[in-house]
Coordinates of C-alpha atoms and ligand atoms in Angstrom, one line a residue:
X6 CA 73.7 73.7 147.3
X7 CA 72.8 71.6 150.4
X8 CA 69.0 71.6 149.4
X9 CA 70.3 68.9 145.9
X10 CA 70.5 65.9 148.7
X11 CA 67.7 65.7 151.3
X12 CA 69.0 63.0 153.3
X13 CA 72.4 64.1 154.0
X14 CA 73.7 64.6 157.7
X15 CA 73.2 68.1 158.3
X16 CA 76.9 67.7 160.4
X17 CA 78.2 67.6 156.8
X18 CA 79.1 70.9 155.4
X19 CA 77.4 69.4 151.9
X20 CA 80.9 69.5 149.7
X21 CA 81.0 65.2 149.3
X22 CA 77.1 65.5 148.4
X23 CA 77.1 67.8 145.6
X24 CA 80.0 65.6 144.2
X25 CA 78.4 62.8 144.6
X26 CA 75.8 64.3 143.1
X27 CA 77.4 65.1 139.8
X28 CA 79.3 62.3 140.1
X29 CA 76.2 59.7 139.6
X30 CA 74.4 62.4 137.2
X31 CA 77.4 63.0 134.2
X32 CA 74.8 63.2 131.7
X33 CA 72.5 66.1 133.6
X34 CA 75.9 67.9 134.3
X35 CA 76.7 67.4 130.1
X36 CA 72.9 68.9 129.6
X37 CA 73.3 71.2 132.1
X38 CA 76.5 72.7 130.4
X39 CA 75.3 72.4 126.8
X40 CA 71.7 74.0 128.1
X41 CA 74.1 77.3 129.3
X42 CA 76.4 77.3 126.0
X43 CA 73.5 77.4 123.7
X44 CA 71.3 79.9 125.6
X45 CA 74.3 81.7 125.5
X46 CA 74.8 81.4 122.3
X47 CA 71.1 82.1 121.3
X48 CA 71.3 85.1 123.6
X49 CA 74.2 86.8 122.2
X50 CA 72.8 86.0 119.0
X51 CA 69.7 87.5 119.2
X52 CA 71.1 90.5 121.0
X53 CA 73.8 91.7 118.3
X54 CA 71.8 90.7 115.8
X55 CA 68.3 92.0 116.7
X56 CA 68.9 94.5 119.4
X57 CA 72.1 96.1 118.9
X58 CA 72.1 99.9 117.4
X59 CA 73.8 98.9 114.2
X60 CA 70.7 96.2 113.8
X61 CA 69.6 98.2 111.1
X62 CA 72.3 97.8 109.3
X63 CA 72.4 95.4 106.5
X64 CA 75.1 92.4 106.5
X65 CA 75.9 88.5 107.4
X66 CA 74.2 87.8 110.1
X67 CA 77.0 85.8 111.5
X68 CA 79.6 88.9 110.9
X69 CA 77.4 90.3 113.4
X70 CA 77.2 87.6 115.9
X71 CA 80.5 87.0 116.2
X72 CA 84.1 88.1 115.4
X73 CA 84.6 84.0 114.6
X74 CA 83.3 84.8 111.5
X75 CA 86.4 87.6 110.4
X76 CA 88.4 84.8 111.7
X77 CA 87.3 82.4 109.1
X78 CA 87.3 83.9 106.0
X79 CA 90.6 85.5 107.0
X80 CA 92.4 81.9 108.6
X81 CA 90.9 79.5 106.5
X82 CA 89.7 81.7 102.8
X83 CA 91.9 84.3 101.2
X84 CA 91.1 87.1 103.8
X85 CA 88.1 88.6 104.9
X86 CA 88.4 92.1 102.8
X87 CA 88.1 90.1 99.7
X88 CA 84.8 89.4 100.4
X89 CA 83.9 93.7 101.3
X90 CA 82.6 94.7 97.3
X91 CA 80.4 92.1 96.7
X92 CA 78.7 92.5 100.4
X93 CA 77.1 95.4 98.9
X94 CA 76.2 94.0 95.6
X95 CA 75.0 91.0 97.8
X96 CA 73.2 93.6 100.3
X97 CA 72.7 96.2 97.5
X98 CA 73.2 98.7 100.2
X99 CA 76.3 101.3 100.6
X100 CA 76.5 100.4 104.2
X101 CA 77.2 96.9 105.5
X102 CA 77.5 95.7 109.0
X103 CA 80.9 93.6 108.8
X104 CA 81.4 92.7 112.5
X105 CA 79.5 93.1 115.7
X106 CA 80.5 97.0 115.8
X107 CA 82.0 97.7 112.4
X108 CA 80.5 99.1 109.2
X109 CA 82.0 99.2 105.9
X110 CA 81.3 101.6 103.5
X111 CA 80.9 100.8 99.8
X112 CA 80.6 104.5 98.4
X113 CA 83.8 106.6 97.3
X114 CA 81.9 109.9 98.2
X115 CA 82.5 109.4 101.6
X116 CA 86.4 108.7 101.3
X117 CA 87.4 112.0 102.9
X118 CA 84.6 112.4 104.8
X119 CA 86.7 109.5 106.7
X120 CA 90.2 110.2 106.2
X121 CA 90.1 113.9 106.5
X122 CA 92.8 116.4 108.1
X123 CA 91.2 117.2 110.8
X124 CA 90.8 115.4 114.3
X125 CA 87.0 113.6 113.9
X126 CA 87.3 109.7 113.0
X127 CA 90.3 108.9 115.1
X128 CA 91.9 105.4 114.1
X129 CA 89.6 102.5 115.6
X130 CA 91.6 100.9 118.3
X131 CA 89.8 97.8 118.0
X132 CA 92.4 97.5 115.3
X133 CA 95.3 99.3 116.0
X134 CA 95.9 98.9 119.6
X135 CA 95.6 95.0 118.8
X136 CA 98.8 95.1 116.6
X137 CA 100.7 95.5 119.7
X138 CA 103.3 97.7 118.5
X139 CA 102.7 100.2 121.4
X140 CA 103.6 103.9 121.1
X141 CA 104.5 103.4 117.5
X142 CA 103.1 106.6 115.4
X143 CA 100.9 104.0 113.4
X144 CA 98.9 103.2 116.4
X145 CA 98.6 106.1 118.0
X146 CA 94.7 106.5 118.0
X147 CA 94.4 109.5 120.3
X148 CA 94.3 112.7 118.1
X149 CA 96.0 114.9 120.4
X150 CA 99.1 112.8 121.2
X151 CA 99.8 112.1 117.1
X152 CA 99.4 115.4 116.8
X153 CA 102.0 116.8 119.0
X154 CA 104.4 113.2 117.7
X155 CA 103.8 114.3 114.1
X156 CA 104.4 117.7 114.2
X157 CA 108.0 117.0 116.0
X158 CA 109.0 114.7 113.5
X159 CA 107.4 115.8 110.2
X160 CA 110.3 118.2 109.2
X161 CA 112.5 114.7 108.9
X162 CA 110.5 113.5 106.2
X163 CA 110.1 116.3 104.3
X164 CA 110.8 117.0 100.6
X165 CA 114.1 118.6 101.1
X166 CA 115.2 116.1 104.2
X167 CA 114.5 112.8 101.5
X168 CA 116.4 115.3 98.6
X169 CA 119.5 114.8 101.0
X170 CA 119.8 111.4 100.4
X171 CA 120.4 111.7 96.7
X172 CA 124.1 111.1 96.3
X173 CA 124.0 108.0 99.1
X174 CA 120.4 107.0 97.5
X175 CA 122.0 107.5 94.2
X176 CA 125.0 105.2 94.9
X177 CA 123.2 102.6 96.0
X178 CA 120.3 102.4 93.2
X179 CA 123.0 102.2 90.7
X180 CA 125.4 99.5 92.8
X181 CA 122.4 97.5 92.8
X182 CA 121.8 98.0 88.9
X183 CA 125.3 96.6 88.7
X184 CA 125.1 93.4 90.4
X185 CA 121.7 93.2 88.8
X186 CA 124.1 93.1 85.4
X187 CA 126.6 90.4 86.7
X188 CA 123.7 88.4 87.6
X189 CA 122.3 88.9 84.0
X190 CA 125.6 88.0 82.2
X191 CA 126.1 84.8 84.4
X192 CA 122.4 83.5 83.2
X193 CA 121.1 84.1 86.7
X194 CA 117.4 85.3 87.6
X195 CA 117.2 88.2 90.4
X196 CA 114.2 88.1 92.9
X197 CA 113.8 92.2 92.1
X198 CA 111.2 92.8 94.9
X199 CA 114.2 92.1 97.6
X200 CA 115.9 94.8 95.8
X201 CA 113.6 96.9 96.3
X202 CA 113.0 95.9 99.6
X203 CA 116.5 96.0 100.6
X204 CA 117.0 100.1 99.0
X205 CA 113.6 101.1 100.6
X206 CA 115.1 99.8 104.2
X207 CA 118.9 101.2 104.0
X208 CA 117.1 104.6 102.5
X209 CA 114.5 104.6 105.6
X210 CA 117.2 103.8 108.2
X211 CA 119.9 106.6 106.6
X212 CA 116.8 109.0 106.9
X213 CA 116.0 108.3 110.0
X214 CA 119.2 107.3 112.0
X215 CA 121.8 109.0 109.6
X216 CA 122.7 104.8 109.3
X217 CA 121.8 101.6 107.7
X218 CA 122.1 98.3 108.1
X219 CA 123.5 97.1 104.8
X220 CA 120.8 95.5 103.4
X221 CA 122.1 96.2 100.0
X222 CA 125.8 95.1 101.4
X223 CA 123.7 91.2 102.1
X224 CA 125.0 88.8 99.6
X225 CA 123.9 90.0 96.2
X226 CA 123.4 86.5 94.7
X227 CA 120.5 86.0 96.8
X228 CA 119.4 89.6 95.9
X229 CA 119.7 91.1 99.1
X230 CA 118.0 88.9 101.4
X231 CA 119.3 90.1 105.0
X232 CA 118.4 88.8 108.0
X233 CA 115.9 91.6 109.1
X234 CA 114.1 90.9 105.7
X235 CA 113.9 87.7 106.2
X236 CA 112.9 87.3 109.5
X237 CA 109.8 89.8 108.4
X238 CA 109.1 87.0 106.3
X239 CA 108.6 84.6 108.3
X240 CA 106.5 85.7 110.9
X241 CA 103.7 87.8 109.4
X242 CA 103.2 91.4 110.7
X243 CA 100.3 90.4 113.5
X244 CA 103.0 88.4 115.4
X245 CA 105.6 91.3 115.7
X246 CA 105.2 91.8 119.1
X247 CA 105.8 88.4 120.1
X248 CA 109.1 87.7 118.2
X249 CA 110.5 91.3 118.1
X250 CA 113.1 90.3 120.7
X251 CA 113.9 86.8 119.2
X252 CA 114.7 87.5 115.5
X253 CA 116.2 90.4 114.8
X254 CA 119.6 90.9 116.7
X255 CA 121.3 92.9 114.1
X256 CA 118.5 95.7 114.3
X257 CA 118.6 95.2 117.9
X258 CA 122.3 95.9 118.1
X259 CA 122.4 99.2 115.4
X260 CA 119.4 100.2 117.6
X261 CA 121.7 100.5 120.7
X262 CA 124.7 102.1 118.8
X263 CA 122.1 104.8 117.8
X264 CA 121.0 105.0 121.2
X265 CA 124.0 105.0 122.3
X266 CA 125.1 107.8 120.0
X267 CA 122.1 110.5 121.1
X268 CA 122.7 109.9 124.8
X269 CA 126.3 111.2 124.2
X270 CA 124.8 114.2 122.2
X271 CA 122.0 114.4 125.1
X272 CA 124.8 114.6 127.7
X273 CA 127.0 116.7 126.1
X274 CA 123.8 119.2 124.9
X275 CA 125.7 119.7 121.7
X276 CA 123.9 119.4 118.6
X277 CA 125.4 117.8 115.2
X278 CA 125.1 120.1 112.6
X279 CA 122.4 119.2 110.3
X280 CA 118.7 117.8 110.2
X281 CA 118.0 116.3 113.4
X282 CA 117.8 112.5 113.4
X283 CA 114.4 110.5 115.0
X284 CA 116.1 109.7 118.3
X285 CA 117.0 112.9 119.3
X286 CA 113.2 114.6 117.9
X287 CA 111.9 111.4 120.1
X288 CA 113.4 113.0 122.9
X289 CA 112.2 116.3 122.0
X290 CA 108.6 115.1 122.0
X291 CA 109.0 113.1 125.3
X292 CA 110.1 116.4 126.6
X293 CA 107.3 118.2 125.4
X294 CA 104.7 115.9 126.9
X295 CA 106.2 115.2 130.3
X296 CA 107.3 111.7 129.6
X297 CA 110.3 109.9 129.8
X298 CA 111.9 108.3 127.2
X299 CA 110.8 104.8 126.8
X300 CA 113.6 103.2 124.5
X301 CA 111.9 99.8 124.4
X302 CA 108.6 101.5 122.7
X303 CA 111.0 103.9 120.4
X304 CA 112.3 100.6 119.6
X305 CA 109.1 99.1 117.8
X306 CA 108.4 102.6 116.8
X307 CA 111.7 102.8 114.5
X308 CA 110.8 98.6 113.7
X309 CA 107.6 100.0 112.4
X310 CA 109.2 102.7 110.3
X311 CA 111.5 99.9 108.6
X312 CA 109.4 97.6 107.5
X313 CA 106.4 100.1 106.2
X314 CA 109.0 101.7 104.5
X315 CA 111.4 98.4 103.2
X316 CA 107.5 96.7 102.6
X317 CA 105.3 99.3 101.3
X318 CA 108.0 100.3 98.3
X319 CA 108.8 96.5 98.1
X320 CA 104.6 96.1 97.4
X321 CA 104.4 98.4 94.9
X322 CA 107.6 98.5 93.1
X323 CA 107.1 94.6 92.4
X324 CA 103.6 95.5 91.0
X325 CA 105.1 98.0 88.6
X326 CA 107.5 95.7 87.7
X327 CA 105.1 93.2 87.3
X328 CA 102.6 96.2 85.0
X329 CA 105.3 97.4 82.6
X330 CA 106.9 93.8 81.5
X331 CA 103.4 92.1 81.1
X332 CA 102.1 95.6 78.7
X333 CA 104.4 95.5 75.7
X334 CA 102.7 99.1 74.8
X335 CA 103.4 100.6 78.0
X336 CA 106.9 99.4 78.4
X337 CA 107.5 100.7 74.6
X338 CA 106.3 104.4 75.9
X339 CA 107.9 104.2 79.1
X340 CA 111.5 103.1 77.6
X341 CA 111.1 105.9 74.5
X342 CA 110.7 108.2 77.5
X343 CA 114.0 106.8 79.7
X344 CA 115.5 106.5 76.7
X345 CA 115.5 110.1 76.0
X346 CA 116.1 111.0 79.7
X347 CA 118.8 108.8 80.0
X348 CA 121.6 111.4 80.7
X349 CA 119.4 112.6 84.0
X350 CA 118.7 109.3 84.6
X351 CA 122.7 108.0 84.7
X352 CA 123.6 111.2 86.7
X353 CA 120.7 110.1 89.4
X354 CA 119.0 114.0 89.0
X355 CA 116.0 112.7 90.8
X356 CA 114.1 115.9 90.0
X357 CA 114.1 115.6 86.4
X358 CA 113.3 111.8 86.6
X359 CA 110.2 112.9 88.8
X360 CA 109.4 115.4 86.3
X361 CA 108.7 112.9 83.6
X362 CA 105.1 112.5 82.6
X363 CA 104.8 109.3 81.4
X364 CA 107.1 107.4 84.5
X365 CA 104.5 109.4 86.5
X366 CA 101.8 108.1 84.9
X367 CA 102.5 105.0 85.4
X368 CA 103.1 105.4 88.6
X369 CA 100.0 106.5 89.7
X370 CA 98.4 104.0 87.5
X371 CA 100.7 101.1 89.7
X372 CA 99.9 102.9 92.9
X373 CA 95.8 102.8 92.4
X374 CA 95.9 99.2 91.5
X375 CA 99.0 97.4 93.5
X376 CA 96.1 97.2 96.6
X377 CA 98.4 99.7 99.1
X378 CA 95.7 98.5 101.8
X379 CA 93.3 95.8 101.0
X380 CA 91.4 95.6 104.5
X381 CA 91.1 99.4 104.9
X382 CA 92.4 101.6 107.4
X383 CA 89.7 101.3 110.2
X384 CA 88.6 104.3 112.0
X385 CA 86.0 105.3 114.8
X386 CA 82.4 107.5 114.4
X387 CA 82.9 110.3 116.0
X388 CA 80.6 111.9 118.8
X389 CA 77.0 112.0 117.9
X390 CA 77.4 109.8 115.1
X391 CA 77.0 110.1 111.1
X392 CA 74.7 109.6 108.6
X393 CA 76.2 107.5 105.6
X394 CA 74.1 106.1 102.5
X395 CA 70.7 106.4 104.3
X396 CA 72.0 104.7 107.6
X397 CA 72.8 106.3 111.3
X398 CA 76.1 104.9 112.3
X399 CA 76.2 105.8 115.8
X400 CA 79.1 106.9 117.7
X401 CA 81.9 104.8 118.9
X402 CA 81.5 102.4 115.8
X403 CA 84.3 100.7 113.9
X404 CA 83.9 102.3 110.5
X405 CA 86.0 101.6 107.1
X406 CA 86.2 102.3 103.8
X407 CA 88.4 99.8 101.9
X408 CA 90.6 101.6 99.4
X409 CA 89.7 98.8 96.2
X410 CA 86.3 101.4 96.6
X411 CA 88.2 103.9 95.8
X412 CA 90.7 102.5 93.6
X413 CA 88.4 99.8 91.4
X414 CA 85.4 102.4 90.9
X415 CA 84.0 102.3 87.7
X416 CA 82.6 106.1 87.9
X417 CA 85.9 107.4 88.6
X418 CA 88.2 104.8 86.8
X419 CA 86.2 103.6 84.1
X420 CA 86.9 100.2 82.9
X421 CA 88.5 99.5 86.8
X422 CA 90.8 97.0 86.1
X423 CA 92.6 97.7 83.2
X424 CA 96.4 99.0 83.4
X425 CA 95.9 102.1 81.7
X426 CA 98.4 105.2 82.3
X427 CA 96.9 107.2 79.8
X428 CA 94.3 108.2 82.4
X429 CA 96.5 110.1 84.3
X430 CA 97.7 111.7 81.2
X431 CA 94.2 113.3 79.5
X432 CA 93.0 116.7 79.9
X433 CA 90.6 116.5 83.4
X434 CA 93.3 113.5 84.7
X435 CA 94.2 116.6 87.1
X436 CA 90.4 116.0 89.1
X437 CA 91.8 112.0 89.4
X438 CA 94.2 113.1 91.8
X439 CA 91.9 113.5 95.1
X440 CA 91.5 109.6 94.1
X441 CA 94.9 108.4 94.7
X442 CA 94.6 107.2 98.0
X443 CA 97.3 104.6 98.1
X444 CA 99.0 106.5 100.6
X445 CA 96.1 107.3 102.4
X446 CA 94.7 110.9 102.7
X447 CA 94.6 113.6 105.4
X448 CA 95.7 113.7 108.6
X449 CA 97.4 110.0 109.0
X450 CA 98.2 109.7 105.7
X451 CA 101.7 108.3 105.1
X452 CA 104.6 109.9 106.7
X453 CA 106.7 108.5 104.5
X454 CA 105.4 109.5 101.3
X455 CA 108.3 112.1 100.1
X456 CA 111.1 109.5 100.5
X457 CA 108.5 106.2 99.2
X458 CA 108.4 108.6 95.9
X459 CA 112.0 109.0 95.1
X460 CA 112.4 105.7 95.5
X461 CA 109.7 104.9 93.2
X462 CA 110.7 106.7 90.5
X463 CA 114.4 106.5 90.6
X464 CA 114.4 102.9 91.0
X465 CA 112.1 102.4 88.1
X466 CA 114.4 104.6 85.8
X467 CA 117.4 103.1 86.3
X468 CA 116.5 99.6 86.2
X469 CA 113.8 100.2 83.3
X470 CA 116.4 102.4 81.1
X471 CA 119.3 100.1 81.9
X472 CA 117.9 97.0 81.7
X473 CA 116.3 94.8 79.0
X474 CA 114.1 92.7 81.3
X475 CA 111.7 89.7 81.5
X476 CA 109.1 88.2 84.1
X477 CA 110.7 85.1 85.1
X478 CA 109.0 81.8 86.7
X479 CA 105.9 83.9 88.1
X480 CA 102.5 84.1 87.3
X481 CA 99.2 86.3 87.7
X482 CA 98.6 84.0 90.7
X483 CA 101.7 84.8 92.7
X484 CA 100.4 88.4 92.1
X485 CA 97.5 87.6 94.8
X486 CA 97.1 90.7 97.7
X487 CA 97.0 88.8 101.2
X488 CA 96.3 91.1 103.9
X489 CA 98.1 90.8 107.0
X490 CA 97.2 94.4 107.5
X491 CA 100.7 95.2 105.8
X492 CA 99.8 93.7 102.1
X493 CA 102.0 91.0 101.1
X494 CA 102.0 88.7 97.7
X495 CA 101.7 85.2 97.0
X496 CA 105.3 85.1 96.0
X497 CA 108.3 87.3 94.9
X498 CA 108.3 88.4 91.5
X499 CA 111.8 87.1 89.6
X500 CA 112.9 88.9 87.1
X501 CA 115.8 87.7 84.3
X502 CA 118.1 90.9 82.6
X503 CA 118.3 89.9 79.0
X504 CA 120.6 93.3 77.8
X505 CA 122.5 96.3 79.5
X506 CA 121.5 98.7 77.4
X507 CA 124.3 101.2 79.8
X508 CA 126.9 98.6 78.6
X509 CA 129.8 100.2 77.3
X510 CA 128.5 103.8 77.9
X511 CA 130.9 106.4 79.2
Ligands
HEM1 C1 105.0 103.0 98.3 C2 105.2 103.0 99.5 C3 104.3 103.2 100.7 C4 102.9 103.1 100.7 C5 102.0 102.7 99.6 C6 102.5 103.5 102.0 C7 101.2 103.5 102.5 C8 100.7 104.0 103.7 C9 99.4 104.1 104.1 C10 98.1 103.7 103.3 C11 99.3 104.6 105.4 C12 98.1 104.8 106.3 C13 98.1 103.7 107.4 C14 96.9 103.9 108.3 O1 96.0 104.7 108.2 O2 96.9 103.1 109.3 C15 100.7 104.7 105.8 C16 101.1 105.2 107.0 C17 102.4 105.3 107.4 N1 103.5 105.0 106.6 FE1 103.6 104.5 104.7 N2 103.6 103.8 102.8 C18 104.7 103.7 102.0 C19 106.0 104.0 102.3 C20 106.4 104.3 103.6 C21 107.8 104.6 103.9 C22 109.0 104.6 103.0 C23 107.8 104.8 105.3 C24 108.9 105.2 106.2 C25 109.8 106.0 106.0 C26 106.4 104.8 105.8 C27 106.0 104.9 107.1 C28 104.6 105.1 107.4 C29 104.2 105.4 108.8 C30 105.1 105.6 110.0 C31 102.8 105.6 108.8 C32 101.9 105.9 109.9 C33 101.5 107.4 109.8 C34 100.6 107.9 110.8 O3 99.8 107.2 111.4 O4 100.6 109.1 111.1 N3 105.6 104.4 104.7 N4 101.5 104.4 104.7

């Protein structure tokens, strides 16, 4: 730098001349920092956008220049994934370039191509590492290491482990139906998704921990609102990481007592009798691999499990809720149907409930359009790339298929948006089934699938035979899918219990 002053004493090592310099030349240093910015800019423009290997791909621009523009739409518009469908209708192309290395796909054919069982298109850690929640099962993204995690814990959420929980599941469904009643007699309204919410978390917790914590003992006049609900609430899903130490002391302290509880049995080598329990199959798997066990990461791990199970039922049970009381001809069929169930229904035989063919189709009906995952579930190309829709995606990019693709296609479902159960009910409604995606398909599909459909349809029986019900103070517009990766409405949906039809019943 000595060269910038010419007369300066060559004693002087330069520092206080190059100062100087600056200091009498602001408006070159301004110029000289804006020149950099925007050739910066310009250069990282024209090289994702011109000379990157998904340049081919149509899309925004800007979606391709920079991740700021993601960030928009999703900060300051209703989320970026609203914006996915009509990219390709804008684009009129089946392949879109969202982001600088991420490709959406508009065509259902190549749903399972994606989410397949085998170990190709690995989850995109672009996303999934970002959420923070490290060594949980939802963020695993190496294929290996969910294999040998899901394979040790599977056998807790299978068919028969959920069928367990009947009498406990069965006595809680139906205290909350009761309190549901008071709250009808005194004139109250009921904020029914907290219900839900709070069932869906003491049933995931008693699966997984043989516990709970007594969400649907919370104070009933504000329908259940615990603590752990509510600090979910507050601070959406992408923080998590940040606040999981701050808000949620109760979880934190039944968290120990488990622990606690399986270092005594770990000690002592003696097994309950019984279905193991996710700490001690934690410590199975650790085993297996050669790791210790990390209770701070099997902490968010078991976090993770309660809130996709208290919020995924919570999601779609409000939007069935929601389906059957704003579709006079549905509710009509669906209470003829409870109503002729209603002694399996009163003595909770949650196989004959799930046997019913209407409840089912509606259902499935709720499931394809409640928007399970509005953003998509993001995964990566796999070595030597794909072909998709007349494009090369090559390997290594971020690729998704949003399910609304799935879910809102006219060729499969026609007229999309209509609530229709009957389309699960016709003659070829058997070749609809590869379609339901709301819980995802192949190999990282939902874990908790088994126990999210006894809830479902239990909790939809009970409350739907028992109760004479109406929406209360909320609109289509509260019904509004945000996506903070978990979906989450605009607002509750409140509910008033106008008759008990059980009333009186022996
Ligand atoms: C109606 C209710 C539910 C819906 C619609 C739902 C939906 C989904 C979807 C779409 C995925 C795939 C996520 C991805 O690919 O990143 C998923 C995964 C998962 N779900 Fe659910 N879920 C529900 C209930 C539950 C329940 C009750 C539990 C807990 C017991 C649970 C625990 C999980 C876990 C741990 C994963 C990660 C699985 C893996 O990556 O292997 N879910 N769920």
């Amino acid at each position: 730098m000595y060269w910038l002053n010419s007369t300066a004493d060559p004693a002087d090592n330069g520092e206080g001349d190059v100062q100087s310099f600056f200091d009498g030349h602001k408006a070159l240093r301004i110029s000289f920092l804006i020149g950099t910015v925007v050739f910066y800019l310009a250069f990282t423009y024209t090289k994702r956008v011109y000379f990157h290997p998904l340049s081919g791909i149509p899309g925004p621009s800007l979606a391709a220049a920079t991740q700021f523009y993601e960030g928009y739409f999703n900060i300051f518009r209703e989320g970026f994934c609203q914006k996915f469908l009509s990219l390709h209708k804008e684009y009129k192309s089946p392949v879109v370039r969202i982001g600088t290395n991420h490709v959406h796909i508009g065509d259902p054919a190549y749903y399972h191509t994606i989410h397949n069982p085998g170990p190709k298109y690995a989850k995109a850690p672009g996303l999934y590492k970002k959420l923070g929640i490290n060594g949980a099962l939802l963020t695993i993204t190496e294929p290996d290491r969910h294999k040998t995690y899901h394979s040790t814990v599977n056998q807790l959420f299978s068919r028969r482990s959920s069928d367990d929980l009947q009498p406990k599941m069965a006595a809680e469904v139906l205290r909350a139906a009761d309190l549901m009643a008071l709250q009808g007699k005194a004139g109250e309204h009921c904020v029914i998704q907290r219900v839900y919410r709070a069932l869906a978390a003491d049933m995931t917790a008693l699966l997984m921990f043989g516990d709970t914590l007594g969400f649907i003992d919370s104070p009933h006049y504000a329908d259940h609102y615990h603590q752990f609900m509510n600090n979910v609430d507050r601070y959406s899903v992408l923080l998590w990481p940040n606040v999981l130490g701050l808000g949620f002391a109760e979880f934190d302290k039944a968290f120990d007592r488990w622990l606690e509880k399986e270092n005594e049995i770990q000690k002592s080598g003696k097994e309950p009798e019984g279905t193991k329990k996710f700490l001690g199959l934690m410590f199975d798997w650790k085993k297996s691999i050669g790791e210790s066990f990390n209770a701070e990461e099997i902490f968010e791990d078991s976090f993770n499990y309660m809130t996709a199970g208290m919020d995924g039922n919570g999601h779609v049970l409000s939007f069935v809720t929601w389906s059957i009381l704003t579709n006079p001809d549905v509710k009509a069929k669906l209470e003829k149907e409870l109503r002729e169930a209603r002694q399996y229904i009163r003595e909770f035989n949650h196989r004959r409930i799930m046997a019913l063919p209407y409840l089912t189709a509606v259902l499935k009906e709720s499931l394809r359009l409640a928007n399970t995952a509005p953003a998509g579930l993001p995964r990566e190309v796999p070595q030597q790339g794909v072909n998709m829709g007349g494009y090369h995606i090559p390997a290594g990019t971020m690729i998704t298929i949003c399910h609304p693709v799935v879910e809102r296609n006219e060729n499969i479902f026609p007229d999309p948006l209509k609530f229709d159960p009957e389309r699960w009910l016709g003659e070829d409604s058997s070749a609809l089934e590869k379609w339901l995606v709301a819980f995802s398909k192949g190999r990282r599909q939902c874990i908790g699938k088994n126990i999210a459909w006894m809830l479902l349809y239990t909790n939809v029986a009970v409350f739907f035979d028992r109760f004479e019900m109406e929406i209360y103070e909320t609109n289509i517009e509260d019904m509004f899918v945000v996506d903070l990766f978990a979906p989450r409405r605009r607002a509750p949906i409140k509910v008033r219990v106008l008759k008990d039809r059980w009333e009186g019943l022996t």
